[in-house]
Short mmCIF file of C-alpha atoms and ligand atoms in Angstrom, two decimals:
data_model
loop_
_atom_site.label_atom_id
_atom_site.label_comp_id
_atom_site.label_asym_id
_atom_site.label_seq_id
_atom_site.Cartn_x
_atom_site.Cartn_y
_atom_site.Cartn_z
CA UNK G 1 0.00 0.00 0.00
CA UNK G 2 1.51 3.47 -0.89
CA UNK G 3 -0.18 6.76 0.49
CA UNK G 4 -0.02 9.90 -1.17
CA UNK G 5 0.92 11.49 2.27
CA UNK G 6 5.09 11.99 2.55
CA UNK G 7 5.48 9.32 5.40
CA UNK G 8 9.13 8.87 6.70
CA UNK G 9 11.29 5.58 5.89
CA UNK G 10 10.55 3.11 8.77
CA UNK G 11 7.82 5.28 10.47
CA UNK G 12 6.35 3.26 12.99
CA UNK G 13 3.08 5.39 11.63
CA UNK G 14 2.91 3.37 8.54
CA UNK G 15 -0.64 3.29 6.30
CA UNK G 16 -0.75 0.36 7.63
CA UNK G 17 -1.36 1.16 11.12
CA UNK G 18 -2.95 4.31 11.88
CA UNK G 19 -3.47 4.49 15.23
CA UNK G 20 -5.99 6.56 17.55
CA UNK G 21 -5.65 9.27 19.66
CA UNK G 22 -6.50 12.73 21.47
CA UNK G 23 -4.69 15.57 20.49
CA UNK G 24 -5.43 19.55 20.60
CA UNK G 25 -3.80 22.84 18.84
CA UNK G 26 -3.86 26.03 19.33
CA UNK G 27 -7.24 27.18 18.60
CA UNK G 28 -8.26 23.07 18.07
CA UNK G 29 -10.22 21.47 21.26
CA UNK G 30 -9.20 18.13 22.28
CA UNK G 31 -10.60 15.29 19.67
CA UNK G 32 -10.20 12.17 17.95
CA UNK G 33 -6.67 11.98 15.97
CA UNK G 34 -5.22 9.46 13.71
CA UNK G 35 -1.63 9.28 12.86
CA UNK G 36 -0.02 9.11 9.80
CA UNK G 37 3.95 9.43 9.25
CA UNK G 38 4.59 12.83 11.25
CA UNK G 39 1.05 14.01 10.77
CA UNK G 40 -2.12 13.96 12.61
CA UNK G 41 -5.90 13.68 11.19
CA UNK G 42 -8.01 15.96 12.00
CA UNK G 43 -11.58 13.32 12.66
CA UNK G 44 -14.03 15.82 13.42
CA UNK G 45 -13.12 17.19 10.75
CA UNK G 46 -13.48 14.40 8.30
CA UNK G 47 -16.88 13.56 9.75
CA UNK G 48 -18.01 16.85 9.06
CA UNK G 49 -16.69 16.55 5.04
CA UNK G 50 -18.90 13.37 5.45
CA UNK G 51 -16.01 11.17 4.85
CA UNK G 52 -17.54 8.74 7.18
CA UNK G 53 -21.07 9.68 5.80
CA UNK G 54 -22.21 5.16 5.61
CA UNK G 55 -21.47 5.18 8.95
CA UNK G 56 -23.25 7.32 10.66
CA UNK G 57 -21.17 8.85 13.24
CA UNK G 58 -22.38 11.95 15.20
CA UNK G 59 -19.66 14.62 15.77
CA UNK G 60 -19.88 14.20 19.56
CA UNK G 61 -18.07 10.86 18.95
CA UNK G 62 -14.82 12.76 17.78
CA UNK G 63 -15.58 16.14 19.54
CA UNK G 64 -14.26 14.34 22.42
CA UNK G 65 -11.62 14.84 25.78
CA UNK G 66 -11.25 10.84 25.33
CA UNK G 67 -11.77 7.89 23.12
CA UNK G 68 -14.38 6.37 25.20
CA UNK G 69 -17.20 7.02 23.37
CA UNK G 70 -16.00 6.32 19.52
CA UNK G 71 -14.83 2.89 20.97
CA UNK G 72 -18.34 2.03 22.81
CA UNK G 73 -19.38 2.70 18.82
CA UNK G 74 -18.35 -1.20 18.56
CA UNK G 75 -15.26 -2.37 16.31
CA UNK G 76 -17.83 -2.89 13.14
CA UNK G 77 -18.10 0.90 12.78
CA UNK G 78 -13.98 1.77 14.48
CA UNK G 79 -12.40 -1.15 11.66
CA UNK G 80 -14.23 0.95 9.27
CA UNK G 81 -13.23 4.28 10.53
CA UNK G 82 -9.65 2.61 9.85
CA UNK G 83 -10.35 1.52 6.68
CA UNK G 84 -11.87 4.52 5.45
CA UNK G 85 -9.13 6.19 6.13
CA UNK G 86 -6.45 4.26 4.61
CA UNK G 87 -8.59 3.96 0.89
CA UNK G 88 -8.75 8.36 1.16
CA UNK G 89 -4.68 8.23 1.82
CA UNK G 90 -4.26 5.93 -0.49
CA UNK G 91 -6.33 7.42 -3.34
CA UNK G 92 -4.72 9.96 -5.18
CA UNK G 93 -8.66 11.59 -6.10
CA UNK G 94 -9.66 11.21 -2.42
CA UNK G 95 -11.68 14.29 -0.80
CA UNK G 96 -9.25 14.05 2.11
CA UNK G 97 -6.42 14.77 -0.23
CA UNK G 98 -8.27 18.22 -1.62
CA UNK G 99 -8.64 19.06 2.56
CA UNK G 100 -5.21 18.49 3.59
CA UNK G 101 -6.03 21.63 6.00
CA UNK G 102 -7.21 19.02 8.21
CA UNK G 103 -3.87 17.38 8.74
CA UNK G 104 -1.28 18.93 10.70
CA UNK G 105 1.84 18.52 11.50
CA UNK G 106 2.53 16.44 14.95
CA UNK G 107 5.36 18.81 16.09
CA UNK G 108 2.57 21.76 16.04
CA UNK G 109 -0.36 19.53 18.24
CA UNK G 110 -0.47 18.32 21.64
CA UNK G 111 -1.07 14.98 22.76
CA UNK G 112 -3.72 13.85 25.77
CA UNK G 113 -4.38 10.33 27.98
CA UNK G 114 -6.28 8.82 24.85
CA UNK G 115 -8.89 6.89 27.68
CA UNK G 116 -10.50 7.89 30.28
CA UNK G 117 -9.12 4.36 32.68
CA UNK G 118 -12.21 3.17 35.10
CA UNK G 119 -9.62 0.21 36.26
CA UNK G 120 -6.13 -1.19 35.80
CA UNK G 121 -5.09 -4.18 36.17
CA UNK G 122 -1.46 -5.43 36.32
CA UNK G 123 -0.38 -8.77 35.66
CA UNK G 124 2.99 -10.59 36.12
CA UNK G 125 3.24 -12.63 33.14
CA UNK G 126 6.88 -13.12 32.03
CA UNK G 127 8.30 -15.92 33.47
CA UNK G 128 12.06 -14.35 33.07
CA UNK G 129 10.95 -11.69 35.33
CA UNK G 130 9.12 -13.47 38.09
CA UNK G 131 11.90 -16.25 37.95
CA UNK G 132 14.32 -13.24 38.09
CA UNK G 133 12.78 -11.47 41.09
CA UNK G 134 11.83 -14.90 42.97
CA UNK G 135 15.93 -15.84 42.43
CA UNK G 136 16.71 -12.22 44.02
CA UNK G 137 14.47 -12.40 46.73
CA UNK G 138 13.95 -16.08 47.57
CA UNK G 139 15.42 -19.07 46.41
CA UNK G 140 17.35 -19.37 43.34
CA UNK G 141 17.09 -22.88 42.72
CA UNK G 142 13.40 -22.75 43.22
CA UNK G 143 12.26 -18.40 41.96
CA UNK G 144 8.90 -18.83 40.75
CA UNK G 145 6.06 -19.44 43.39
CA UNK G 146 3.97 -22.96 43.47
CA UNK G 147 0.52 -21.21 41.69
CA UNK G 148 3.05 -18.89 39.07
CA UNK G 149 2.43 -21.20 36.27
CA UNK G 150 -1.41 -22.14 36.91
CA UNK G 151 -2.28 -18.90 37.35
CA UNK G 152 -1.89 -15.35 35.63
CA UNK G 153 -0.97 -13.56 38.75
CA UNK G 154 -1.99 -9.99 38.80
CA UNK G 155 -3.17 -7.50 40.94
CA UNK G 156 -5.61 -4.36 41.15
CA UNK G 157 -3.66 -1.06 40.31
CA UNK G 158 -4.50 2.66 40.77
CA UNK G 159 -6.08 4.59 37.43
CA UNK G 160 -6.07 7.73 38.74
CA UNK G 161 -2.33 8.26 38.16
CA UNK G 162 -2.27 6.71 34.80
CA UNK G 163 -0.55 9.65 32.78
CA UNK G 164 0.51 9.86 29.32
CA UNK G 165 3.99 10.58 27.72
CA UNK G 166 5.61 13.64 28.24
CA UNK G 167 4.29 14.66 32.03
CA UNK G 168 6.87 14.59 34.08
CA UNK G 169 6.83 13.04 38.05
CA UNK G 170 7.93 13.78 41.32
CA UNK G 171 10.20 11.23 43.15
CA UNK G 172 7.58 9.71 45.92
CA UNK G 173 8.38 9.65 48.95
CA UNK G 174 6.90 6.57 51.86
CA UNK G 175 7.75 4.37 54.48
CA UNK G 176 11.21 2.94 54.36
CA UNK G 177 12.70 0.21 56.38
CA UNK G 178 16.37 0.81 56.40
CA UNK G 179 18.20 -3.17 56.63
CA UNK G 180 20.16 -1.66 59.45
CA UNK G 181 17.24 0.00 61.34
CA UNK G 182 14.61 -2.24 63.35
CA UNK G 183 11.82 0.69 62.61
CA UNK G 184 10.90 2.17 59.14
CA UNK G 185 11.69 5.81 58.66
CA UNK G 186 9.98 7.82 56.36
CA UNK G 187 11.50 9.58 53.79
CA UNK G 188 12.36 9.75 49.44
CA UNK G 189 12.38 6.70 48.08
CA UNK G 190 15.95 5.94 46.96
CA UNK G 191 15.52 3.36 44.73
CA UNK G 192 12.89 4.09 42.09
CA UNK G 193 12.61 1.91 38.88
CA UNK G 194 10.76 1.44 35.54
CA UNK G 195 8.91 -1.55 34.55
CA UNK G 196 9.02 -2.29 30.93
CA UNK G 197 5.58 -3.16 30.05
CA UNK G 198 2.36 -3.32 27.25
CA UNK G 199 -0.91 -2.43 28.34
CA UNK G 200 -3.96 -2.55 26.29
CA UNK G 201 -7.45 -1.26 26.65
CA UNK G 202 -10.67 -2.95 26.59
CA UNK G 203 -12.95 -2.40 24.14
CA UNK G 204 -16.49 -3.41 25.29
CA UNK G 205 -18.56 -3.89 28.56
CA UNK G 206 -19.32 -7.21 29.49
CA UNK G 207 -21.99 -8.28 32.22
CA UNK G 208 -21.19 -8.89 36.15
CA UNK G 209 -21.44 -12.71 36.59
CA UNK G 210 -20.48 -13.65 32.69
CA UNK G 211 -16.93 -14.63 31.73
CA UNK G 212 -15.63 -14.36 28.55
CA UNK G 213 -13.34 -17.20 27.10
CA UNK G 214 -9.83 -17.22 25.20
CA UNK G 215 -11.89 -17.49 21.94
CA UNK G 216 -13.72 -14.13 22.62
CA UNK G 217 -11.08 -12.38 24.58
CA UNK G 218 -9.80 -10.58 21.79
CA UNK G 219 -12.97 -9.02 20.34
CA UNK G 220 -12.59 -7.08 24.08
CA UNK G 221 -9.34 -5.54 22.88
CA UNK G 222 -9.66 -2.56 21.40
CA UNK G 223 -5.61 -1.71 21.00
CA UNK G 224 -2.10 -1.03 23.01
CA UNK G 225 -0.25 0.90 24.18
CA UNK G 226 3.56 1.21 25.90
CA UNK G 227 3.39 1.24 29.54
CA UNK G 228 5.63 2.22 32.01
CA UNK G 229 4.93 0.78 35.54
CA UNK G 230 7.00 3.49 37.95
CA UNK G 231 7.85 1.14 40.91
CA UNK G 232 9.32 2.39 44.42
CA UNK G 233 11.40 -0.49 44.82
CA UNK G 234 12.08 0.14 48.78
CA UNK G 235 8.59 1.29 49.40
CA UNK G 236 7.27 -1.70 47.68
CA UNK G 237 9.72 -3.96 49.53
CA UNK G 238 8.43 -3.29 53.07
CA UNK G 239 4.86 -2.78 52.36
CA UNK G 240 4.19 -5.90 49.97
CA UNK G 241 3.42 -8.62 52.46
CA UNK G 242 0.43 -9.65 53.11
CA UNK G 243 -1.64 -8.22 50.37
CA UNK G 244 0.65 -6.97 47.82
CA UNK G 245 1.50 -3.92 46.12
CA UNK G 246 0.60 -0.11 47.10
CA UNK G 247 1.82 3.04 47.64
CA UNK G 248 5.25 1.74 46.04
CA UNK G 249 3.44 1.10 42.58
CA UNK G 250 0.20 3.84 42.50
CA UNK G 251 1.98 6.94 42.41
CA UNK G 252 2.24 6.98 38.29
CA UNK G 253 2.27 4.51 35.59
CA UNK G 254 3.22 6.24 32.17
CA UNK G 255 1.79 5.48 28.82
CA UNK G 256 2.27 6.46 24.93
CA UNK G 257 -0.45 8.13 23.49
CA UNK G 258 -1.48 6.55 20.30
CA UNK G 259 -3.47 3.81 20.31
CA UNK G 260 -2.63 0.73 17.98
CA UNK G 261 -5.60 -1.15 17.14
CA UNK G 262 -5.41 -4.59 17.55
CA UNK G 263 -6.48 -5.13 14.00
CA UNK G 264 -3.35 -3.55 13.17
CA UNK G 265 -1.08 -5.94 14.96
CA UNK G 266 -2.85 -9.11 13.80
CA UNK G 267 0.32 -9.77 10.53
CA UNK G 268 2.51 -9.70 13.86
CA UNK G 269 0.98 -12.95 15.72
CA UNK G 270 3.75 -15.71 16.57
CA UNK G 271 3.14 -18.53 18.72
CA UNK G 272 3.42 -18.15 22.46
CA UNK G 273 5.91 -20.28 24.92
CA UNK G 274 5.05 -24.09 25.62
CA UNK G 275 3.05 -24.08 28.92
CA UNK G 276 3.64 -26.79 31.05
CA UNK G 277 2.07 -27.82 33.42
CA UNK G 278 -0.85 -28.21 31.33
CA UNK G 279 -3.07 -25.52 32.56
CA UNK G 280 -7.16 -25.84 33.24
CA UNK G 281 -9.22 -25.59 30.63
CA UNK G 282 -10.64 -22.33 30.84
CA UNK G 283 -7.16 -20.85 30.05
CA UNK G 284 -6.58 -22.87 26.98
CA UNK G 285 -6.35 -21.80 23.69
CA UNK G 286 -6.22 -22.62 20.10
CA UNK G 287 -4.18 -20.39 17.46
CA UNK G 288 -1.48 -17.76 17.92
CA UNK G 289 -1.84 -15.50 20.66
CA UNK G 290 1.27 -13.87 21.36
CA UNK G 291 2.35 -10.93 19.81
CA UNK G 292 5.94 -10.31 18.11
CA UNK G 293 6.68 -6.47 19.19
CA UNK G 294 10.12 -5.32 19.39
CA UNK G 295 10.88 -3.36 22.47
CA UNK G 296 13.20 -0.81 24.04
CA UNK G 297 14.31 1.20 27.21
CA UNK G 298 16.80 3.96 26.67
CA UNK G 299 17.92 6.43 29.91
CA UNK G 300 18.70 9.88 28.88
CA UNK G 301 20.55 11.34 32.01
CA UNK G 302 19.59 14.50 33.57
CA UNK G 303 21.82 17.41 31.81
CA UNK G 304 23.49 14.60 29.04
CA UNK G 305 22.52 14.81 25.29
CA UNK G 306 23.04 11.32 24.69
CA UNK G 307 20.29 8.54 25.12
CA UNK G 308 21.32 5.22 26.01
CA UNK G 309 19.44 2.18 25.65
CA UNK G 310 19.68 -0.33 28.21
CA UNK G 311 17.25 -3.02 27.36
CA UNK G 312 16.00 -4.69 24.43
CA UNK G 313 12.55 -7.58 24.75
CA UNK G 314 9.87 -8.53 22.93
CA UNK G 315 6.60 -9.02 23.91
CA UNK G 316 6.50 -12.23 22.48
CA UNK G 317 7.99 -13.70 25.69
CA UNK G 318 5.29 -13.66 27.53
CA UNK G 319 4.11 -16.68 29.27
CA UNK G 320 0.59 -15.68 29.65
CA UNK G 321 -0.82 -14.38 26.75
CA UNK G 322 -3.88 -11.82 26.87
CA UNK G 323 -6.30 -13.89 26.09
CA UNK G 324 -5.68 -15.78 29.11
CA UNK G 325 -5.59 -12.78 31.26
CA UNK G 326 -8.98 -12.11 29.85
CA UNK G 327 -10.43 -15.31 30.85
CA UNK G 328 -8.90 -15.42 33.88
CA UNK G 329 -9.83 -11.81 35.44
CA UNK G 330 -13.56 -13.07 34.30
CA UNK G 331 -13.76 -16.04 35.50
CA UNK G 332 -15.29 -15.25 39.21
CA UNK G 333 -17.53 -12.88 36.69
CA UNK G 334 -15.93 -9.86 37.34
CA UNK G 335 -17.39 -7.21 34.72
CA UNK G 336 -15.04 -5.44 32.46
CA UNK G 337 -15.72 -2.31 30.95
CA UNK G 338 -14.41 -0.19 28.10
CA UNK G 339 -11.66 2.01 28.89
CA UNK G 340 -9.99 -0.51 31.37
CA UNK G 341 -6.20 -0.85 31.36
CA UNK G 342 -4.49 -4.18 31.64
CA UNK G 343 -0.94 -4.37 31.64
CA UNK G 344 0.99 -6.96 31.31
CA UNK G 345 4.02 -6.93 33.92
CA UNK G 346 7.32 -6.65 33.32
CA UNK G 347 8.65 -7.64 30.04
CA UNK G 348 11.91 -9.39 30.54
CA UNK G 349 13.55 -11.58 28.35
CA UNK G 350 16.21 -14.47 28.90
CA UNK G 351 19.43 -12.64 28.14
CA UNK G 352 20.82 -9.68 30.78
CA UNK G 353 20.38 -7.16 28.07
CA UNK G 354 16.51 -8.04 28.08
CA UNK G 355 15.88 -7.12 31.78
CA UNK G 356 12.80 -5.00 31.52
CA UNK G 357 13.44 -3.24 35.14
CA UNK G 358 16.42 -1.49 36.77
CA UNK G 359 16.40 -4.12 39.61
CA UNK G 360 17.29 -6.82 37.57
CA UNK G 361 19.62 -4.92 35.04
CA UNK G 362 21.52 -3.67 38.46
CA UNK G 363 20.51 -7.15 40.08
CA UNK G 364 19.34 -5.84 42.73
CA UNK G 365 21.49 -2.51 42.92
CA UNK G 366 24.46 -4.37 43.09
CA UNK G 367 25.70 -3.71 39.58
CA UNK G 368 26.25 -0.37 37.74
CA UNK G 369 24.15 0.07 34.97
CA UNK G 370 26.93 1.61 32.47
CA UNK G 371 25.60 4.66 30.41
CA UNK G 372 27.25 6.35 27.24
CA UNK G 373 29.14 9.63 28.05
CA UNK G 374 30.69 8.94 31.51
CA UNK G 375 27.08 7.88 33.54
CA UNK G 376 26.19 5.27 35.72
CA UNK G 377 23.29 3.88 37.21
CA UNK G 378 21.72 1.64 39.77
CA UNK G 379 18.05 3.32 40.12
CA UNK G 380 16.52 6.24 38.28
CA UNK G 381 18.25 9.43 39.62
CA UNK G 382 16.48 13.36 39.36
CA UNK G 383 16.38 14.47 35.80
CA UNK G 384 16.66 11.28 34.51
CA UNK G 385 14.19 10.45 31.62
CA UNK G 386 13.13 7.18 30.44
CA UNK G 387 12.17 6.49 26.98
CA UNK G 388 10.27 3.09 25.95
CA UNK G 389 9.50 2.34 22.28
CA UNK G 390 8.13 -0.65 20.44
CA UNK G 391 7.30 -1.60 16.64
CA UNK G 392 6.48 -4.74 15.02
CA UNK G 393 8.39 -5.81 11.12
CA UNK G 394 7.79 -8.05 8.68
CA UNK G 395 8.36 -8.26 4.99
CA UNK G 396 8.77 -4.20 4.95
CA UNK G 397 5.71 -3.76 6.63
CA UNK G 398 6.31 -1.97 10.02
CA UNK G 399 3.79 -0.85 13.01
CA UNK G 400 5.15 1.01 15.95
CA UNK G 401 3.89 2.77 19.23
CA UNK G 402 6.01 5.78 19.05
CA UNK G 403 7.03 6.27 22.89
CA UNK G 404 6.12 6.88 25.83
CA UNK G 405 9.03 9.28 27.61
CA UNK G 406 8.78 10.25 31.40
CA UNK G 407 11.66 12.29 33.67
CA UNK G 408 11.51 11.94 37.10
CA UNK G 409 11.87 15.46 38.98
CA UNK G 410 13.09 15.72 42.73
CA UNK G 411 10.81 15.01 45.76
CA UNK G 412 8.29 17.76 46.74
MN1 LIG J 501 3.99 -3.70 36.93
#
């Protein structure tokens, strides 16, 4: 497919992806944007030309602070929004290309939380990193807990601090036990982290008491995103037990702002790991489920020029694959409604440059993390920001993410 729109070589904004979002401009209220190359689509706009005229869309669907609404419109009419789209960019008579006032430029807009999250959800479904962590912390010769391959473990996270790329954070600060010290203190966290992860976003309600199997599970998907996890690693480590993870996870999760169908990512399925033990039967599957996305973590230090990246995954090493997840957080029929964030946990790989978290590239804080132009690093230090970026390939087609880039300011 060629487009008529200049598109740069490898853009991870290819014609074949077009992704959604929320954007605004000067003089432009927030609404529905799809990307293209380094341009943005003006929605609204379109509607009004009638572009979408056989569909049927009121304006109020893309006159819009979030995506909500145009994804409650059901994927029959959103696929077709897409594919709308990509027969006007590709046709060379198309009335979009006689308005190409309605595309701008993405350096000129500005980019918003593309959802408005009711819930988020975050799993722990890479083996490499719970085996990792479970060797740190416990037992090496036995990492991963008795229920870690029966179950997708996972836990309910905060949505109110879900923020999008390019808001910057304050270091938290908590309760701190200090090894030394009998009593906690309270005081900055000292050792805060990123967790390289994918989240994605459902894309329809379903009903309190119902469960929806690994066959449907995807039709709830409306797309991904990149997702950073911010984790305050000594906060987290003495308020875990019993009931798991707090004050040391809910203080912001970062993530990027387009939103890549997962229509789009379909050319990119591979098959998953071999699961064994067998699991039960309402987590297995038939078909490819996992996803082969390229990943990446770079650090760019506080007053340095010069990014470093520091891990490189794939999303294809998950254990648990979404569909799973899916069935699984139904199963007690829990209701799941659109807008919800799941993530996936930590995305590490098997090799020590595919450590999707500081405390397992600095195992623990016990190894420097060596950066380009004279840095080091254990944690994230003030002023540091952290850039994650992901794209799929194959056979010169290429859908990316973009990123999602966060620095982390002092304590207030
Ligand atoms: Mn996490």
């Amino acid at each position: 497919m060629n487009t008529w729109i200049e598109v740069p070589n490898n853009t991870d904004f290819s014609i074949y992806n077009l992704p959604f979002g929320i954007f605004s401009k000067k003089g432009i209220s927030k609404r529905v944007g799809v990307a293209i190359g380094n341009k943005v689509i003006d929605l609204l706009a379109c509607n009004k030309l009638n572009i979408f005229a056989d569909l049927d869309i009121h304006n109020s669907f893309f006159e819009n602070t979030f995506l909500n609404d145009f994804i409650n419109l059901g994927k029959k009419k959103t696929n077709k929004v897409r594919e709308i789209l990509q027969k006007e960019l590709i046709d060379e008579n198309s009335k979009l290309k006689m308005h190409n006032d309605l595309i701008f430029s993405m350096f000129e807009v500005e980019m918003h939380m593309p959802v408005n999250v009711g819930d988020y959800t975050d799993f722990y479904s890479s083996m490499e990193h719970a085996s990792n962590i479970g060797s740190m912390f416990r037992d090496p010769d036995n990492p991963l807990l008795p229920n870690w391959k029966h179950i997708p473990v996972g836990y309910h996270g905060r949505a109110s601090s879900i923020i999008v790329s390019g808001v910057d954070i304050n270091r938290p600060k908590g309760q701190i036990k200090p090894v030394d010290s009998e009593n906690p203190i309270f005081s900055s966290s000292k050792r805060i982290d990123f967790e390289l992860e994918m989240g994605y976003i459902i894309g329809k309600n379903s009903k309190l008491g119902s469960s929806i199997s690994t066959k449907d599970a995807e039709d709830y998907i409306f797309g991904k995103v990149l997702f950073n996890d911010w984790s305050a690693r000594d906060i987290q480590k003495w308020e875990y037990v019993p009931l798991g993870p707090f004050l040391g996870k809910s203080f912001a999760s970062s993530i990027s702002p387009w939103v890549v169908t997962i229509e789009a990512l379909k050319p990119f399925k591979v098959q998953g790991p071999v699961q064994h033990p067998e699991v039960l039967d309402y987590l297995k599957f038939d078909g490819f489920k996992n996803y082969d996305i390229n990943l990446s973590v770079s650090i760019l230090p506080g007053g340095s020029e010069i990014e470093t990246v520091i891990c490189k995954s794939n999303f294809k090493y998950m254990y648990w694959n979404m569909s799973q997840q899916i069935a699984h957080h139904t199963v007690n029929g829990c209701n799941l409604n659109t807008g919800d964030m799941m993530a996936s946990g930590t995305i590490s790989g098997k090799s020590k440059d595919s450590y999707g978290s500081m405390l397992e590239l600095s195992w623990g804080g016990k190894k420097d993390i060596i950066l380009d132009g004279g840095y080091s690093r254990t944690f994230v230090e003030d002023f540091d920001t952290i850039l994650m970026r992901g794209y799929c390939s194959k056979n010169d087609i290429r859908v990316g993410f973009g990123e999602v880039k966060t620095k982390l300011l002092p304590s207030i």
